[in-house]
PDB file of C-alpha atoms in Angstrom:
ATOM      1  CA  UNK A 463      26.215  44.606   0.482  1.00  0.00           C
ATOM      2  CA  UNK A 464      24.407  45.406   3.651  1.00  0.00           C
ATOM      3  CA  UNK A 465      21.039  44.424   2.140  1.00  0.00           C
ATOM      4  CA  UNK A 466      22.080  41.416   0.668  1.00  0.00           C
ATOM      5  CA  UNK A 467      23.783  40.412   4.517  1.00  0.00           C
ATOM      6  CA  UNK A 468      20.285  41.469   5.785  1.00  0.00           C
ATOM      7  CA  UNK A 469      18.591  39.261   3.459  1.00  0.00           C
ATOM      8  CA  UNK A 470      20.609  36.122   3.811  1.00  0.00           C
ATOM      9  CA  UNK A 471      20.142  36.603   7.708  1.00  0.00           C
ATOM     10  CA  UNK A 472      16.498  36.554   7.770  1.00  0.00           C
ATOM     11  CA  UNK A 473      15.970  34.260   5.384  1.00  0.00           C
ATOM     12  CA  UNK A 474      17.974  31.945   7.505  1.00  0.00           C
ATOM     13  CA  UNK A 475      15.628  32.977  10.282  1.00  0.00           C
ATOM     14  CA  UNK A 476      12.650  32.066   8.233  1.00  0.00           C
ATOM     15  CA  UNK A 477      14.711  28.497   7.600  1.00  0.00           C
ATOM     16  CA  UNK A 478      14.934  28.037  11.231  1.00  0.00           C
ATOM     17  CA  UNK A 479      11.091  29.040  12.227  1.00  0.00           C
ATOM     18  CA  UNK A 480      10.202  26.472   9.605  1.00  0.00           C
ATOM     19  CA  UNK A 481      11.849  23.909  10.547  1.00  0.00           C
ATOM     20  CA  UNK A 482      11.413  24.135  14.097  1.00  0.00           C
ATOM     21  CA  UNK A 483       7.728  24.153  13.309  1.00  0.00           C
ATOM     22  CA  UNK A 484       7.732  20.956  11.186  1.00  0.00           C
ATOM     23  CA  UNK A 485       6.997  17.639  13.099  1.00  0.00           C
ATOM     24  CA  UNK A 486       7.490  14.111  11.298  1.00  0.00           C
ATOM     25  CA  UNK A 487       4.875  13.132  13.773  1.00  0.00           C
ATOM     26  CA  UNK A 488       1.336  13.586  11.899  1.00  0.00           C
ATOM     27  CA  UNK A 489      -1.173  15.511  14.389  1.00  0.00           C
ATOM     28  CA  UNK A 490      -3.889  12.481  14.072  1.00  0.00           C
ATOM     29  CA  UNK A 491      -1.399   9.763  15.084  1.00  0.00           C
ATOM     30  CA  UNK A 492       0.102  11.484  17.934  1.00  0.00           C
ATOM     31  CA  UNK A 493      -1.192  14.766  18.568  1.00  0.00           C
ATOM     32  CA  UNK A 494      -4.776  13.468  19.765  1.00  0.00           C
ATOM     33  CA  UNK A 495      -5.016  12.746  23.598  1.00  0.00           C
ATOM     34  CA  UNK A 496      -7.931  11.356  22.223  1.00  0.00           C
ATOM     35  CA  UNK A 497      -6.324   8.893  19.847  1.00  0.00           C
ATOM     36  CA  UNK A 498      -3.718   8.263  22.946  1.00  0.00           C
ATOM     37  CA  UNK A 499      -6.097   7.529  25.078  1.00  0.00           C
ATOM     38  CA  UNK A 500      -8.138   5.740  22.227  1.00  0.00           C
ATOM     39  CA  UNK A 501      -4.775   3.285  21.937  1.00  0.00           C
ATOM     40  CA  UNK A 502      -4.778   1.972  25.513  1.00  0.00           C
ATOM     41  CA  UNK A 503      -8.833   1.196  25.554  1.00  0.00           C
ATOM     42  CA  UNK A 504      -8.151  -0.214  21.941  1.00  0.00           C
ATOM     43  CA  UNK A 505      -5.341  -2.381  23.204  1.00  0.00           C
ATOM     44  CA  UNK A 506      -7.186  -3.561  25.540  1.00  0.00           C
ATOM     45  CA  UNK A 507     -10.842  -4.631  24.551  1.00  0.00           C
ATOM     46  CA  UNK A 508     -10.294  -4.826  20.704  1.00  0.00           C
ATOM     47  CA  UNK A 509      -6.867  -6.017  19.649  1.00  0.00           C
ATOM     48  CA  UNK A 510      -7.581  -9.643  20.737  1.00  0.00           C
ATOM     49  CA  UNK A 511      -9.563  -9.943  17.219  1.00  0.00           C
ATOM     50  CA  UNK A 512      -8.744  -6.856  14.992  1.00  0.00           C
ATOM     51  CA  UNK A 513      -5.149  -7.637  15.919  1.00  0.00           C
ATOM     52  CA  UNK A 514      -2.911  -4.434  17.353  1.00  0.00           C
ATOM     53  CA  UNK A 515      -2.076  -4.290  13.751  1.00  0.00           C
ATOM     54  CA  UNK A 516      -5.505  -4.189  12.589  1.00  0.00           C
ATOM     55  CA  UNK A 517      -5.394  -5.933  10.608  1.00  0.00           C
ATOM     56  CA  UNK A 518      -7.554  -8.665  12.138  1.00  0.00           C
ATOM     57  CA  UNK A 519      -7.592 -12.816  10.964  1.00  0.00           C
ATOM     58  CA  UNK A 520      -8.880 -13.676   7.836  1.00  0.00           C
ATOM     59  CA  UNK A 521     -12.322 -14.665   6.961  1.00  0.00           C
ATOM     60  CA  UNK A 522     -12.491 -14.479  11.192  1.00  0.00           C
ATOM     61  CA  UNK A 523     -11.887 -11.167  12.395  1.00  0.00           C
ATOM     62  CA  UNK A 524     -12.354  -8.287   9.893  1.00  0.00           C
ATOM     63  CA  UNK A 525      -9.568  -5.792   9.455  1.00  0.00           C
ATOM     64  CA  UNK A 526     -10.362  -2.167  10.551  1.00  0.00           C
ATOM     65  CA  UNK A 527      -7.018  -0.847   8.720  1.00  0.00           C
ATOM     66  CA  UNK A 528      -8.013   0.311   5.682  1.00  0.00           C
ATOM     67  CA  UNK A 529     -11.393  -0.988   6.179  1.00  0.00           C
ATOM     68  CA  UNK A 530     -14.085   0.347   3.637  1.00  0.00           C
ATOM     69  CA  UNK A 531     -16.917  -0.580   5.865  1.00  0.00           C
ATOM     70  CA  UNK A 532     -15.259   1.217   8.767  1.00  0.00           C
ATOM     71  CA  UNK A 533     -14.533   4.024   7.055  1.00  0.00           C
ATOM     72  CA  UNK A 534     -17.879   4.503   5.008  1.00  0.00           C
ATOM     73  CA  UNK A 535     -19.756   5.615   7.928  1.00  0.00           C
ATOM     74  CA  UNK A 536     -18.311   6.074  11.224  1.00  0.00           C
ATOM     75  CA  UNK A 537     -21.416   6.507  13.166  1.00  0.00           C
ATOM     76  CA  UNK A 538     -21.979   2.837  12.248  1.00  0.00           C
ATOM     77  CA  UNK A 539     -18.869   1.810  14.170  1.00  0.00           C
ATOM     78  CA  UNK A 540     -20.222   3.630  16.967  1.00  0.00           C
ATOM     79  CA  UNK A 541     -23.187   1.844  17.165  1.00  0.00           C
ATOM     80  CA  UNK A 542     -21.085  -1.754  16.461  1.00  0.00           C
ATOM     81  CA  UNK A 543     -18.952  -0.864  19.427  1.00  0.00           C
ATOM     82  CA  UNK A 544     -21.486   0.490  21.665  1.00  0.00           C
ATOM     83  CA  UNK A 545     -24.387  -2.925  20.744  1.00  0.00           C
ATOM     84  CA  UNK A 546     -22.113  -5.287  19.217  1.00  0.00           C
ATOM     85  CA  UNK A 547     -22.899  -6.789  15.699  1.00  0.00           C
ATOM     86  CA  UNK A 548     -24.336  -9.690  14.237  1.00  0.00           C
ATOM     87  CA  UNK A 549     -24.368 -11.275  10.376  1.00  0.00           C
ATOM     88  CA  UNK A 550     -22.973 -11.154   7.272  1.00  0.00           C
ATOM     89  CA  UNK A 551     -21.216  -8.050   6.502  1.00  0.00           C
ATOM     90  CA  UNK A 552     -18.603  -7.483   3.610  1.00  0.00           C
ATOM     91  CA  UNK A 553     -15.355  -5.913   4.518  1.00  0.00           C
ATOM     92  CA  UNK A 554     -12.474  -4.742   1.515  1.00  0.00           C
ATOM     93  CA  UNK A 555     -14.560  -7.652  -0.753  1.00  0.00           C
ATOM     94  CA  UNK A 556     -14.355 -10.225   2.036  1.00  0.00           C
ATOM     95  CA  UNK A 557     -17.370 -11.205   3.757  1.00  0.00           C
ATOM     96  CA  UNK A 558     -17.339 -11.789   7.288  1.00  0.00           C
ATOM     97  CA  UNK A 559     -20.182 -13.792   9.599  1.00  0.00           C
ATOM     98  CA  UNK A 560     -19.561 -13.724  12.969  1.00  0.00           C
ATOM     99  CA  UNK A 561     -20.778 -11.794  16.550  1.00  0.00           C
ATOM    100  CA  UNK A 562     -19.402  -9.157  17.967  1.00  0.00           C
ATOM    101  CA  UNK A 563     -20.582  -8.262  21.710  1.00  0.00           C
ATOM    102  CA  UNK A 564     -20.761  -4.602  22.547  1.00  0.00           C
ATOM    103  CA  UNK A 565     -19.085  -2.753  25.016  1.00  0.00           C
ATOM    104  CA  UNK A 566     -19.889  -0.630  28.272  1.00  0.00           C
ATOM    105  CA  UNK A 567     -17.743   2.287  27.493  1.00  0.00           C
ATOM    106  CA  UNK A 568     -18.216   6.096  28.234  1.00  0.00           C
ATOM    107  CA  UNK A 569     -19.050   8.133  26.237  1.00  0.00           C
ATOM    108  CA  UNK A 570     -15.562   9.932  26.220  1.00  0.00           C
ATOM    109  CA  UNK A 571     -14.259   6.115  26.165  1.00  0.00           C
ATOM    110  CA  UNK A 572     -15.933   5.047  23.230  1.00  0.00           C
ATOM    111  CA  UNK A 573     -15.015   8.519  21.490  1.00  0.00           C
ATOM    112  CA  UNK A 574     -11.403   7.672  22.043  1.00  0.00           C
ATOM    113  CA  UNK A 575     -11.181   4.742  20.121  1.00  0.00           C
ATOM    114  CA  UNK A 576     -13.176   5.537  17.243  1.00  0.00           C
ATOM    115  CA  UNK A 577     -10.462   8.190  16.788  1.00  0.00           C
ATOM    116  CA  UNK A 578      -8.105   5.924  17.314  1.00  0.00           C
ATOM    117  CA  UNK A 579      -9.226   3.225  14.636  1.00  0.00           C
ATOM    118  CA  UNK A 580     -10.176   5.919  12.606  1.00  0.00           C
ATOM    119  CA  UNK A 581      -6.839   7.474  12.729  1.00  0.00           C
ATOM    120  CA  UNK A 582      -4.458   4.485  12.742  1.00  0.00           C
ATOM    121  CA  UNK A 583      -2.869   2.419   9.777  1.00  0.00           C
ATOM    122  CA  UNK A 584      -3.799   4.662   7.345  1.00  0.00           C
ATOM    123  CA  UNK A 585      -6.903   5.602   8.287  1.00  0.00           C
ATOM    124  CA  UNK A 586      -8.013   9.283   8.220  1.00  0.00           C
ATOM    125  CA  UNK A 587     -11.055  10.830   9.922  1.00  0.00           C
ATOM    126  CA  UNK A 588     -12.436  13.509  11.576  1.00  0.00           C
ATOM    127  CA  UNK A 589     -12.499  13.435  14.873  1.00  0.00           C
ATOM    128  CA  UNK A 590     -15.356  12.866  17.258  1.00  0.00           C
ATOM    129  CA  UNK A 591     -16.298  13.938  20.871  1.00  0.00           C
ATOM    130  CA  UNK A 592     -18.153  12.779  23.567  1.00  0.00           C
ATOM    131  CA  UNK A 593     -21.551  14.818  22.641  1.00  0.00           C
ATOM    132  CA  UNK A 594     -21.042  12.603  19.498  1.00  0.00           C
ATOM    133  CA  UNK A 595     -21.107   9.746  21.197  1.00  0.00           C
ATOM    134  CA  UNK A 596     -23.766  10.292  23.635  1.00  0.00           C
ATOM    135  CA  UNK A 597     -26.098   9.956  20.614  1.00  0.00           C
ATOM    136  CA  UNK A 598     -24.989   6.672  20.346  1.00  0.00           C
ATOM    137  CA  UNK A 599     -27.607   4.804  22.113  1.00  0.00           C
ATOM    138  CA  UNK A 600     -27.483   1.769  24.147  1.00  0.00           C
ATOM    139  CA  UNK A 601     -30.197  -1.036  22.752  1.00  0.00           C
TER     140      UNK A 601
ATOM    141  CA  UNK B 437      -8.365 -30.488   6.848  1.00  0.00           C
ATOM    142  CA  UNK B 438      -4.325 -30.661   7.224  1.00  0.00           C
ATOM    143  CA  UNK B 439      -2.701 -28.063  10.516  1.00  0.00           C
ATOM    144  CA  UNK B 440       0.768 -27.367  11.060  1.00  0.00           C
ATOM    145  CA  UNK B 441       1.335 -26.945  14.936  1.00  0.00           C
ATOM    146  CA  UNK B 442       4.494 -26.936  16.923  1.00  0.00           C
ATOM    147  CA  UNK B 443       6.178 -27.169  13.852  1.00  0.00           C
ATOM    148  CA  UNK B 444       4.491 -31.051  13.008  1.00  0.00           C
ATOM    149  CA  UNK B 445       1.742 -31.915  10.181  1.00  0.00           C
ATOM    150  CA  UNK B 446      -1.769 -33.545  11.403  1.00  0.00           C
ATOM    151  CA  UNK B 447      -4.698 -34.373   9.730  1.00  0.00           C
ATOM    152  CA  UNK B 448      -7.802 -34.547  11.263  1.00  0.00           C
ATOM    153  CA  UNK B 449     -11.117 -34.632  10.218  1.00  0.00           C
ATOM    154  CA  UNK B 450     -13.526 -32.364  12.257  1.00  0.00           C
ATOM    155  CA  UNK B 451     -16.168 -29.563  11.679  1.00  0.00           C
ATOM    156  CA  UNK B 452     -14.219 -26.621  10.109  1.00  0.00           C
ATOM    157  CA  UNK B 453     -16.667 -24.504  12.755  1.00  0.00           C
ATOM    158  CA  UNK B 454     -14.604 -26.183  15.636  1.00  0.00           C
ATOM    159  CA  UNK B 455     -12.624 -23.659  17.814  1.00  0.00           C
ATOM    160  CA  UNK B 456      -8.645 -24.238  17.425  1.00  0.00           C
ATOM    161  CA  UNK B 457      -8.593 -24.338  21.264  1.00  0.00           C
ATOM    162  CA  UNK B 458     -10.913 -27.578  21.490  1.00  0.00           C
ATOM    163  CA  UNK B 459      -8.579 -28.908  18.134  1.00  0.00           C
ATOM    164  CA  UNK B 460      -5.905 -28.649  20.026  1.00  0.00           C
ATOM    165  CA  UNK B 461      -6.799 -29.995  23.765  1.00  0.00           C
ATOM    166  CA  UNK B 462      -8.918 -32.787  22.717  1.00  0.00           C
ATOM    167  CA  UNK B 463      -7.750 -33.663  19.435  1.00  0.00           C
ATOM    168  CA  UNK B 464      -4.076 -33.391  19.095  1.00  0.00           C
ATOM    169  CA  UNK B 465      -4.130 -33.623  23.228  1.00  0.00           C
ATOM    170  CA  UNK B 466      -2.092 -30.373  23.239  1.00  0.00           C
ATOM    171  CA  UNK B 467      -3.469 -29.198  26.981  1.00  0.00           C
ATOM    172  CA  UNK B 468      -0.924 -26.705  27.710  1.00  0.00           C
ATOM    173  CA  UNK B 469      -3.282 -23.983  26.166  1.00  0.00           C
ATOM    174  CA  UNK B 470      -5.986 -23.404  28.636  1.00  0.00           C
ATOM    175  CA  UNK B 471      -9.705 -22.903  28.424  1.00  0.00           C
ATOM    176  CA  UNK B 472     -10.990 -19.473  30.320  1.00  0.00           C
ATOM    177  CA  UNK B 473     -13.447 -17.427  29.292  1.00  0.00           C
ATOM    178  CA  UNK B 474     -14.508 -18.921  26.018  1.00  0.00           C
ATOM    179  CA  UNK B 475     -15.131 -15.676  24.675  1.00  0.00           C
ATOM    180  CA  UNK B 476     -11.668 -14.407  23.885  1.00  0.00           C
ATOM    181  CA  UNK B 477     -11.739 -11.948  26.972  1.00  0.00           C
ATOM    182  CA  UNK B 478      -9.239 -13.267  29.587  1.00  0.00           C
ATOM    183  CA  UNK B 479      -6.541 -14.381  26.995  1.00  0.00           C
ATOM    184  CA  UNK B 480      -5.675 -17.937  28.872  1.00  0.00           C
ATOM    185  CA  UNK B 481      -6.515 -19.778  25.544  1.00  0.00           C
ATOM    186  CA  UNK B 482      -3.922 -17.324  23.691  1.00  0.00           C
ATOM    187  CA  UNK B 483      -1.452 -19.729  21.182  1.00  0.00           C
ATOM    188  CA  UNK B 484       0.376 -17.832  17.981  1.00  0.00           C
ATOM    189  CA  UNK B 485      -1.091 -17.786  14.544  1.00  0.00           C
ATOM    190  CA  UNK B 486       1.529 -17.210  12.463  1.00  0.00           C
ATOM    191  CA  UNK B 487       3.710 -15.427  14.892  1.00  0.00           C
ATOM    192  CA  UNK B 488       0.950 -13.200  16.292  1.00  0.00           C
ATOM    193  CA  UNK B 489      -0.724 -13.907  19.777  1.00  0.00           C
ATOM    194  CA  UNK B 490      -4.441 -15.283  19.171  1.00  0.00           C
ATOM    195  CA  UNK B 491      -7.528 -16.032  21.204  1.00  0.00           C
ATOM    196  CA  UNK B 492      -7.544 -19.846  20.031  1.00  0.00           C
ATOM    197  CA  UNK B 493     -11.394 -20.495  21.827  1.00  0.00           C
ATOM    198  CA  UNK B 494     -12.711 -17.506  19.294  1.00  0.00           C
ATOM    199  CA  UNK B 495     -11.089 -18.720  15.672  1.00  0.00           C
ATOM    200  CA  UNK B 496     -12.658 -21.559  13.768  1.00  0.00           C
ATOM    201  CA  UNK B 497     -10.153 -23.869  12.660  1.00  0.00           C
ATOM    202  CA  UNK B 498     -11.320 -23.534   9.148  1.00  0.00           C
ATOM    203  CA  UNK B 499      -9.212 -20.207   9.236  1.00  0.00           C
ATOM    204  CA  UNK B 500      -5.983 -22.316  10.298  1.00  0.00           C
ATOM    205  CA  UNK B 501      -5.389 -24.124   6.892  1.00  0.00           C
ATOM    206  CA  UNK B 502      -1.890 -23.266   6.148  1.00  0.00           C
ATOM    207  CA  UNK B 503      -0.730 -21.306   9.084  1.00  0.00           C
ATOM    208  CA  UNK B 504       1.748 -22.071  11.178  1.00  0.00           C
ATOM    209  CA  UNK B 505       0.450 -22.486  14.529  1.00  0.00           C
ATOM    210  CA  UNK B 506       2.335 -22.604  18.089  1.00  0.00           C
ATOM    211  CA  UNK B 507       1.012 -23.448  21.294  1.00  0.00           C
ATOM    212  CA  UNK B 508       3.103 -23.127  24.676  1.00  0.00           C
ATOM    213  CA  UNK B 509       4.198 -26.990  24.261  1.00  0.00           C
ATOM    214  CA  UNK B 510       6.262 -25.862  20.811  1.00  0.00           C
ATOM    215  CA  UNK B 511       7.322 -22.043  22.107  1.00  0.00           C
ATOM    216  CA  UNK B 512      10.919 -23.625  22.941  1.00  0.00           C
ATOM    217  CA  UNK B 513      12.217 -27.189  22.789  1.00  0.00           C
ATOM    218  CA  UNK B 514      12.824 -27.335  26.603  1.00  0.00           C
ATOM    219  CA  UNK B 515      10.958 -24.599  28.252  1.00  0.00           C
ATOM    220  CA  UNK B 516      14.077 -22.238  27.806  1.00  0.00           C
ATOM    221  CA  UNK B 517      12.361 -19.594  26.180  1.00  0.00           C
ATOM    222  CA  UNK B 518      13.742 -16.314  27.926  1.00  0.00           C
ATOM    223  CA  UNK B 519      10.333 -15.538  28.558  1.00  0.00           C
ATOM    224  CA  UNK B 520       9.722 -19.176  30.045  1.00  0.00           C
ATOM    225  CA  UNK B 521      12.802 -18.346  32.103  1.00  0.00           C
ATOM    226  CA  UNK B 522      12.252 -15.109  33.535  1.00  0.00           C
ATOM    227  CA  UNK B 523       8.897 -16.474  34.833  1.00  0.00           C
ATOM    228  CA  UNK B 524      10.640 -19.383  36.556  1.00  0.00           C
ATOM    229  CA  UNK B 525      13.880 -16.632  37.767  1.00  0.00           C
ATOM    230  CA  UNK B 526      10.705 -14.635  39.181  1.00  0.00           C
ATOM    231  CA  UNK B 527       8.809 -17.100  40.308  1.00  0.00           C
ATOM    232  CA  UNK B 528       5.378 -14.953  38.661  1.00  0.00           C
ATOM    233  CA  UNK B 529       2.435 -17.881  38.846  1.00  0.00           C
ATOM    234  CA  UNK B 530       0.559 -18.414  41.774  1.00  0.00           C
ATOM    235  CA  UNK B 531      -1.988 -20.172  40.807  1.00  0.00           C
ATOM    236  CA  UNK B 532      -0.398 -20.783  37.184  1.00  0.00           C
ATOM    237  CA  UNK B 533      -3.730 -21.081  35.167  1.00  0.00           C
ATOM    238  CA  UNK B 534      -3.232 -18.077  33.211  1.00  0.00           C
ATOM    239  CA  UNK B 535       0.324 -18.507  32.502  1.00  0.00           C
ATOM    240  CA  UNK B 536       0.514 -20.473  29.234  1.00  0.00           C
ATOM    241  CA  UNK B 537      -1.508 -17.830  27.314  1.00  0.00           C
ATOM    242  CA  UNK B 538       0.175 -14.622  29.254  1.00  0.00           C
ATOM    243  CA  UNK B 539       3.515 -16.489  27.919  1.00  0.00           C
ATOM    244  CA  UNK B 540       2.650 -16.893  24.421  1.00  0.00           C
ATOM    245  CA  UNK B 541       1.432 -13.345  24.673  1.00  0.00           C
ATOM    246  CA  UNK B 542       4.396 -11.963  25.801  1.00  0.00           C
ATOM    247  CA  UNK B 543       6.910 -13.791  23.724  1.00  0.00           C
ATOM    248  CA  UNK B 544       4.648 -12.696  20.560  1.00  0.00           C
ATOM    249  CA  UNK B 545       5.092  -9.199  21.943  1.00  0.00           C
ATOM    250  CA  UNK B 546       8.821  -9.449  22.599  1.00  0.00           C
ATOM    251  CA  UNK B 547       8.767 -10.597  18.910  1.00  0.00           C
ATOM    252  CA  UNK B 548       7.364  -7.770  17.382  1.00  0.00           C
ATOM    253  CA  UNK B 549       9.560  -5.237  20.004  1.00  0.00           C
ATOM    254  CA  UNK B 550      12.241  -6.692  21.686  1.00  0.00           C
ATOM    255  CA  UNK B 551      12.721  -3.643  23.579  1.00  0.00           C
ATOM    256  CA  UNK B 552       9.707  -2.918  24.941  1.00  0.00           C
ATOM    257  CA  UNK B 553       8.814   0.274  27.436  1.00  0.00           C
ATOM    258  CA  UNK B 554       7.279  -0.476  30.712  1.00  0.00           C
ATOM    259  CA  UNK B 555       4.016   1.388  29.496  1.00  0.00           C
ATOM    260  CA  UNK B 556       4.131  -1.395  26.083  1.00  0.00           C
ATOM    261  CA  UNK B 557       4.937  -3.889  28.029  1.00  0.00           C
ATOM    262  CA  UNK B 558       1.840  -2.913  30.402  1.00  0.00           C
ATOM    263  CA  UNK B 559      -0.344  -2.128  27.327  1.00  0.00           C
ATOM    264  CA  UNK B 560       0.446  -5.241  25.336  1.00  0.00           C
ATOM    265  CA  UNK B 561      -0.093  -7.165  28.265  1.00  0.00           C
ATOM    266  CA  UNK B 562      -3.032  -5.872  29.432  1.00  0.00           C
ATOM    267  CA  UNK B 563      -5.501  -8.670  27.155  1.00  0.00           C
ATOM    268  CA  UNK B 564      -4.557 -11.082  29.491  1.00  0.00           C
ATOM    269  CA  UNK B 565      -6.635 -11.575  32.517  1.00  0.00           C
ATOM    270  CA  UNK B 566      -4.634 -13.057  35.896  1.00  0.00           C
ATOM    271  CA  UNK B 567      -7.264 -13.721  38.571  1.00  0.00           C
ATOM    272  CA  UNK B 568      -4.142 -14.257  41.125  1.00  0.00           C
ATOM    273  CA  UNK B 569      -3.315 -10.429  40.033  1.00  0.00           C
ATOM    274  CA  UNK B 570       0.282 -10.884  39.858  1.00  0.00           C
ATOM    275  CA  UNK B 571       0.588  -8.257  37.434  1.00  0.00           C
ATOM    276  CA  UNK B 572       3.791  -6.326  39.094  1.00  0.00           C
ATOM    277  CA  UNK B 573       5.773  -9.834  38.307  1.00  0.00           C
ATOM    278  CA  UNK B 574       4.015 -11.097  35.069  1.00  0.00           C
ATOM    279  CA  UNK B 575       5.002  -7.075  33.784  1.00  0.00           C
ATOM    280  CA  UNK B 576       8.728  -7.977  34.974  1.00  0.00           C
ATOM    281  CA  UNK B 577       9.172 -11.134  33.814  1.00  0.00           C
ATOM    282  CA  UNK B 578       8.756  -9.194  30.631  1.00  0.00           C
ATOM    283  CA  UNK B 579      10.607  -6.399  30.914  1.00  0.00           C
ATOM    284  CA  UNK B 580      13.356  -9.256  32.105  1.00  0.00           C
ATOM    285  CA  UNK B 581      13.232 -11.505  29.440  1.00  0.00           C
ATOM    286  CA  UNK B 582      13.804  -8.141  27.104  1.00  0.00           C
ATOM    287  CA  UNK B 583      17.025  -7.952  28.318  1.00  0.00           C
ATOM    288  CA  UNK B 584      17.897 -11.400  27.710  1.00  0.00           C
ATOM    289  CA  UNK B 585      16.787 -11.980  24.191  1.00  0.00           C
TER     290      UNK B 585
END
């Protein structure tokens, strides 16, 4: 009787530790600072086209949600983001010709929201740091 | 090609590379939406594509076949948008040029989340450039017409 009281006891302990542990929050959408921080440069310098959805505008704007060019090769969007891009590229079957400019960011800055679009709307990546991006040249 | 803006069919017939925001101020003489930048970076062009706040200077109109498009003329039928009438309650422009596109930026915001935070409100704002800096007022207008929606 005594054992089975002792058993129900800690496996309600166990019960507890789990679900105090469990989050409904997964770690690459909120748990980054990086992907936080990521959001508000993102919000700010690329949501204009790519849409805070990103979904961006058809045939316009390419979508970065769910994006198989994005998400082919990530040092790629590092390089778009840092120099800007220019000519036809095919996104998800869609082919898309027009400009992007680059932008001045740090390299933590520039880090941060290739987490973020990496790690948004269904996108999952590693993340990357600012030594990563420091190999990311300016042209 | 055929657009749909303010809720009223035109046909026009111009080079599909055309920007919207040249369509719409010297075409359909629409001249509420502003010309800044030119290179969707200051957001005083902004006009809703299908709901969602837009750079119009940066998108081709050839993209605008069969969306619905509003600029700040068709955003309320007498300017009594609760976003239109914060910003008079609060008296926000100074000089007023950026105000048509921080509008339709805000009321596509309020759209998506009527019940914004300061820090969203801040953060969906922050595309929009006001040279007057009247940031503290534009950011309250918003958070005021929240609470009137």
């Amino acid at each position: 009787m005594k054992l089975a009281f002792t058993g129900i006891i800690s496996f309600g302990l166990v019960m507890i530790l789990v679900l105090l542990s469990w989050s409904p929050i997964e770690p690459n959408q909120e748990g980054s600072k990086s992907v936080q921080r990521g959001k508000k440069i993102y919000a700010s310098n690329c949501a204009v086209c790519h849409m805070a959805n990103g979904m961006g505008i058809a045939k316009v704007f390419p979508p970065l949600a769910q994006s198989d060019y994005l998400m082919e090769d990530i040092s790629r969007a590092g390089e778009t983001i840092r120099n800007g891009l220019k000519g036809k590229i095919s996104v998800n079957e869609a082919s898309y010709t027009g400009m992007m400019s680059g932008f001045s960011f740090s390299d933590q800055e520039l880090a941060d929201v290739v987490n973020y679009i990496t790690n948004s709307w269904g996108n999952k990546a590693e993340e990357v740091d600012a030594t990563w991006a420091s190999k990311i040249k300016k042209n | 090609m055929d657009l749909q803006v303010n809720g009223k069919k035109y046909t026009i017939d111009i080079d599909p590379q055309t920007p919207i925001l040249w369509v719409l101020r010297d075409h359909l003489k629409l001249v509420g939406t502003k010309y800044g930048c030119g290179i969707g970076q200051c957001g005083a062009c902004t006009i809703h594509f299908n709901g969602t706040a837009v750079r119009s200077c940066s998108i081709p109109v050839a993209a605008a076949a069969n969306v619905a498009i509003t600029t700040i003329e068709g955003l309320s039928e007498k300017g009594d948008h609760p976003v239109q009438k914060a910003w008079v309650d609060l008296d926000v422009p100074q000089c007023g040029y950026c105000q048509a596109g921080q509008i339709m930026t805000a009321s596509a915001l309020l759209s998506q989340n009527n019940k914004p935070t300061e820090e969203e409100i801040k953060l969906g704002m922050s595309g929009n450039i006001c040279r007057c800096s009247t940031y503290t007022k534009i950011n309250k207008a918003v958070k005021q017409a929240s609470e009137n929606l």
